[in-house]
Amino acid sequence: MKLVKNAAGRLIPEEIDGRKLLPFQGAFADPIYHQNRRKYAPPIPRTHPEWLTGEKKLCANLEDAIKKSGLQSGMTISFHHHLRNGDFVVNMVLEACEKLGIKDLTLAPTALFPVHKPVIDFIKRGVVKNIQGSMNGPVGEFVSYGGLPTTAILRTHGGRVRAIEDGDLHIDVAFIAAPCADDYGNANGVYGPSACGPLAYSYVDAMYADKVVVITDNLVEYPCLPISIPSTNVDYVAVVDRIGDPEGIMSGTLRITKSPTRLHIAKLAAQFIHESPYYRDGFSFQTGAGGISLAVTKFLGEYMEEDGVQASFINGGITKFSVELFKKGIVRKLFDGQVFDPVAIRSFRDDIWHQETPMTMYANIHSKGCLVNRQDIGFLGATEVDVDFNVNVNTHSDGLLLHGIGGHTDVAAGAQLAMIVVPSYRKRIPVIRKSVTTITTPGETIDVIVTERGIAINPLRKDLVEHFKNSTLPIKDIHEIHKEVMKICGGEPEPPKTTDRIIALIEYRDGTIIDVVKQVAR
Amino acid sequence: MKLVKNAAGRLIPEEIDGRKLLPFQGAFADPIYHQNRRKYAPPIPRTHPEWLTGEKKLCANLEDAIKKSGLQSGMTISFHHHLRNGDFVVNMVLEACEKLGIKDLTLAPTALFPVHKPVIDFIKRGVVKNIQGSMNGPVGEFVSYGGLPTTAILRTHGGRVRAIEDGDLHIDVAFIAAPCADDYGNANGVYGPSACGPLAYSYVDAMYADKVVVITDNLVEYPCLPISIPSTNVDYVAVVDRIGDPEGIMSGTLRITKSPTRLHIAKLAAQFIHESPYYRDGFSFQTGAGGISLAVTKFLGEYMEEDGVQASFINGGITKFSVELFKKGIVRKLFDGQVFDPVAIRSFRDDIWHQETPMTMYANIHSKGCLVNRQDIGFLGATEVDVDFNVNVNTHSDGLLLHGIGGHTDVAAGAQLAMIVVPSYRKRIPVIRKSVTTITTPGETIDVIVTERGIAINPLRKDLVEHFKNSTLPIKDIHEIHKEVMKICGGEPEPPKTTDRIIALIEYRDGTIIDVVKQVAR
């Protein structure tokens, strides 16, 4: 296998599983755009009225829908993860496929969760051959040890929608779990026992998949409003008992960190933002659902309330904490790709200025203008960060691939101030490292790293370095923080013991390969 | 020119202006679908953040936006008609194009109105070479007399979106008049001095045009919500003084007919619906803004209120009369492609169950399921109807092309009960004829014609004939009504005096040609 060093310094094979790879060429190089290609063109469909043809979209059951969809062995099927760790649909569809004798499938979910552990058995039994999507937890671990017979592909939220729209990820059949749907396929996520808020992840699947099956446990009278997924993109509808478990759908345990170290990090981050040139009326930011991120949101909200400063919007993952700022009038609008709690669902359902964000609107570099490009500030997490500001969110330092990318890389590229908020080490394992195990997000798109030991500004951001030169904040050189961490942790951890086999590609948002993940040796 | 007789019995040339024509083959034959083609694939675009590149979508003025769009002579530009007879944008863009020396343009508006009379001069001066879109009034008359150097194409709402999605109508630059927009191109029609409600006609243009320019007189802070046109589809934004005149945007004079004959027709229509098998809780219908249509809505609403029957939805063109039924709870939901008055705009803006309907959702035969397919009843107008139930909405009996198609043909094909409500003659000119001057909508899709002289059921609808055989309604054979009309009017009118030149094609919703319009001799 011939390897090429990419612009992030990682060795990338020229080809894998028969696919020619483009090595990463820099955060904004975007070689696919320069190939002057066209978007993927789905086949022209048609429908006549049911009263004329007798053909109904509503199927007898899930198996019937799968049969009618024409799904065959070797094809690609897709799913969204709005039901998170409460999703019943991925396992249910794979079970039905196995019953129907369909195998060698490529799974293209937006993300898998611990609830999808049975996917491991479907892989072992040959029902699933490849995964292109985030794998949180057990499936990721299984793949890390070489369990998948092919190479997995991990993409950002923006990168996945790009791949679909550009025709690099072709979906034969999209299965869309819908908390509320009608018999013509109009669907939303805001009503019913499995309510999950937006269905934003699936919007692109519905538009570009050859066939689309909506699976619901809450069939309502036509027309189902509001419409997140329109009937114009749906071929079949199947009703099942339950699509999900509300306990697993809602994070439930969402709470602001209580760790003094993490609260300290969040305070430093909020203070940095407060002193930055981006803090002004009408600024915007993105929050996540992590404990530190929630704390930053809280502290930032306190500053804003005190200063009488309003944000124009929060780009989320929306939580009750964001909704609170919105209801108080501190934040004028909310953009929402996924919600994390019932308060956020209700706000999403009822507030006109709490807007659903299909992923192309959220983060597609190959759109004419996505949301992350308009964000002032994004605070993001990491498993590791290195002295070149590269960020790893996928693997741990033992090499295990346990997390997806989400919108991390997209936000880092788009936001004017991309900020990593992390402890400098966790359980004696350094987070700040000389070189990250896996590069998820290139250092050139990260502006600031905030740790409990100090704040490192990327030297590429001369303007920020200058702006903060008289600040009382603990601004430090990243190498200095790294040195302190090395002292505490007793040096860099052992490199992961891996074989030569590449088990996963980390695809940058523009479709190039920024890094590979190797099989962990047992 | 070789002519072929199509399935509606009309002679269609094999080719015109270098385009091979498919003759109409029946309302549901859909030959393009059977060619196994794919949808149009626009070029892959990209954007980087403005803070990185300094490239802004917001242009200095309209000319600047046109220049940046790359518009050249010979290209196709498109417009929506939500501003109706108050639109300033078509004339404004053509003026700017002329200034820039751009000529031979193809106009692809959804519709032109009397306010667009200056288009005649742009045609004369060579700025406009072709029109593909509805021409209401003076431009239609000018084209009828041979004023356009090429053949115009008229399409239904569903047919236009089909043509764009299927790649038969390629738009180089779409100009979207936006009553409310931000500097990134997110736009809606619900706020500002030129508020017009939905921007549903332009949704497909924004998705498929190579370049998209949003023109607004009401630039608001990013992000502009709600989003009818998303920033992901917009290249440039231009701010102008005024995009329209509210007087012309709103019909204003909307009122239920006062003519006793027309009220009688409306009563018969409502009574027919009331006795039909489709009248039941949860049924649906489409209304228009014409005087008879409004009266049918009113009378039907009275029946529903009395019977305690609710409709699941109205598919509109929404007026205050529909909103009234909605507010009273007689109609559960409203679908809205365009609004006609301020009451409807407010409802569209504020009511979650008053839903915007992009044209592909409204009526695209090449979607996986559009709204007209789910309509029980549509009541429609006509300039002429013939004994084969063919309908003309485009020309008058003198051959002048004065009206667009709108959704007429789409609704007729989709609705279970497609009903024409017309007086049997107007000013001694027969409406019920042996053969219509121009076929817009094929007779096989029309179920009932309601006139003041009686109600004719299409004999193809044996079920309806049977259902109404004991009705006290004046059910008559269409030939009988025709005979009466001939007696009153003294026979069929003179056929229009035309030359052999074809000045317009009437394209059926599936992309075939159902009829042609010939040049009227002076």
JSON list of N, CA and C in Angstrom, two decimals, chain A residues 9 37 80 104 129 145 179 234 273 306 310 369 371 397 421 484 487 522:
[
{"chain": "A", "resi": 9, "resn": "GLY", "atom": "N", "xyz": [0.57, 16.13, 8.02]},
{"chain": "A", "resi": 9, "resn": "GLY", "atom": "CA", "xyz": [1.74, 15.33, 8.38]},
{"chain": "A", "resi": 9, "resn": "GLY", "atom": "C", "xyz": [1.44, 13.86, 8.62]},
{"chain": "A", "resi": 37, "resn": "ARG", "atom": "N", "xyz": [-16.93, 19.36, -10.30]},
{"chain": "A", "resi": 37, "resn": "ARG", "atom": "CA", "xyz": [-17.95, 18.30, -10.39]},
{"chain": "A", "resi": 37, "resn": "ARG", "atom": "C", "xyz": [-19.35, 18.85, -10.19]},
{"chain": "A", "resi": 80, "resn": "HIS", "atom": "N", "xyz": [-30.66, 8.06, 11.10]},
{"chain": "A", "resi": 80, "resn": "HIS", "atom": "CA", "xyz": [-30.27, 9.23, 11.89]},
{"chain": "A", "resi": 80, "resn": "HIS", "atom": "C", "xyz": [-30.13, 8.82, 13.36]},
{"chain": "A", "resi": 104, "resn": "ASP", "atom": "N", "xyz": [-24.13, -8.25, 3.70]},
{"chain": "A", "resi": 104, "resn": "ASP", "atom": "CA", "xyz": [-23.08, -7.37, 3.16]},
{"chain": "A", "resi": 104, "resn": "ASP", "atom": "C", "xyz": [-23.53, -5.91, 3.05]},
{"chain": "A", "resi": 129, "resn": "LYS", "atom": "N", "xyz": [-21.31, -5.20, 6.51]},
{"chain": "A", "resi": 129, "resn": "LYS", "atom": "CA", "xyz": [-19.95, -5.37, 6.00]},
{"chain": "A", "resi": 129, "resn": "LYS", "atom": "C", "xyz": [-19.12, -4.11, 6.20]},
{"chain": "A", "resi": 145, "resn": "TYR", "atom": "N", "xyz": [-10.60, -3.21, 17.24]},
{"chain": "A", "resi": 145, "resn": "TYR", "atom": "CA", "xyz": [-9.86, -4.48, 17.33]},
{"chain": "A", "resi": 145, "resn": "TYR", "atom": "C", "xyz": [-9.93, -5.27, 16.03]},
{"chain": "A", "resi": 179, "resn": "PRO", "atom": "N", "xyz": [-40.90, 10.13, 15.01]},
{"chain": "A", "resi": 179, "resn": "PRO", "atom": "CA", "xyz": [-41.82, 10.18, 16.15]},
{"chain": "A", "resi": 179, "resn": "PRO", "atom": "C", "xyz": [-43.25, 10.54, 15.76]},
{"chain": "A", "resi": 234, "resn": "VAL", "atom": "N", "xyz": [-40.45, 10.66, 0.20]},
{"chain": "A", "resi": 234, "resn": "VAL", "atom": "CA", "xyz": [-40.65, 9.40, 0.92]},
{"chain": "A", "resi": 234, "resn": "VAL", "atom": "C", "xyz": [-41.38, 8.38, 0.04]},
{"chain": "A", "resi": 273, "resn": "ILE", "atom": "N", "xyz": [-13.73, 34.88, 26.36]},
{"chain": "A", "resi": 273, "resn": "ILE", "atom": "CA", "xyz": [-14.72, 35.34, 25.37]},
{"chain": "A", "resi": 273, "resn": "ILE", "atom": "C", "xyz": [-15.13, 36.78, 25.70]},
{"chain": "A", "resi": 306, "resn": "GLU", "atom": "N", "xyz": [-25.52, 40.80, 32.70]},
{"chain": "A", "resi": 306, "resn": "GLU", "atom": "CA", "xyz": [-24.95, 41.94, 33.42]},
{"chain": "A", "resi": 306, "resn": "GLU", "atom": "C", "xyz": [-24.66, 43.11, 32.49]},
{"chain": "A", "resi": 310, "resn": "GLN", "atom": "N", "xyz": [-26.86, 41.12, 24.00]},
{"chain": "A", "resi": 310, "resn": "GLN", "atom": "CA", "xyz": [-27.64, 39.98, 23.47]},
{"chain": "A", "resi": 310, "resn": "GLN", "atom": "C", "xyz": [-26.88, 39.28, 22.37]},
{"chain": "A", "resi": 369, "resn": "GLY", "atom": "N", "xyz": [-23.44, 28.66, 1.66]},
{"chain": "A", "resi": 369, "resn": "GLY", "atom": "CA", "xyz": [-23.29, 29.46, 2.88]},
{"chain": "A", "resi": 369, "resn": "GLY", "atom": "C", "xyz": [-23.98, 28.80, 4.06]},
{"chain": "A", "resi": 371, "resn": "LEU", "atom": "N", "xyz": [-24.27, 27.73, 8.32]},
{"chain": "A", "resi": 371, "resn": "LEU", "atom": "CA", "xyz": [-24.35, 28.42, 9.60]},
{"chain": "A", "resi": 371, "resn": "LEU", "atom": "C", "xyz": [-23.00, 28.56, 10.31]},
{"chain": "A", "resi": 397, "resn": "SER", "atom": "N", "xyz": [-5.96, 7.69, 23.93]},
{"chain": "A", "resi": 397, "resn": "SER", "atom": "CA", "xyz": [-4.52, 7.52, 23.71]},
{"chain": "A", "resi": 397, "resn": "SER", "atom": "C", "xyz": [-4.13, 6.05, 23.62]},
{"chain": "A", "resi": 421, "resn": "VAL", "atom": "N", "xyz": [-12.07, 23.62, 25.12]},
{"chain": "A", "resi": 421, "resn": "VAL", "atom": "CA", "xyz": [-12.10, 23.72, 26.58]},
{"chain": "A", "resi": 421, "resn": "VAL", "atom": "C", "xyz": [-11.90, 22.32, 27.16]},
{"chain": "A", "resi": 484, "resn": "GLU", "atom": "N", "xyz": [4.39, 21.33, 31.61]},
{"chain": "A", "resi": 484, "resn": "GLU", "atom": "CA", "xyz": [3.83, 21.13, 32.95]},
{"chain": "A", "resi": 484, "resn": "GLU", "atom": "C", "xyz": [3.08, 19.80, 33.03]},
{"chain": "A", "resi": 487, "resn": "LYS", "atom": "N", "xyz": [5.29, 16.84, 33.21]},
{"chain": "A", "resi": 487, "resn": "LYS", "atom": "CA", "xyz": [5.86, 16.69, 34.54]},
{"chain": "A", "resi": 487, "resn": "LYS", "atom": "C", "xyz": [4.86, 15.95, 35.44]},
{"chain": "A", "resi": 522, "resn": "ARG", "atom": "N", "xyz": [-4.52, -6.81, 20.51]},
{"chain": "A", "resi": 522, "resn": "ARG", "atom": "CA", "xyz": [-5.05, -7.27, 21.80]},
{"chain": "A", "resi": 522, "resn": "ARG", "atom": "C", "xyz": [-3.92, -7.71, 22.71]}
]
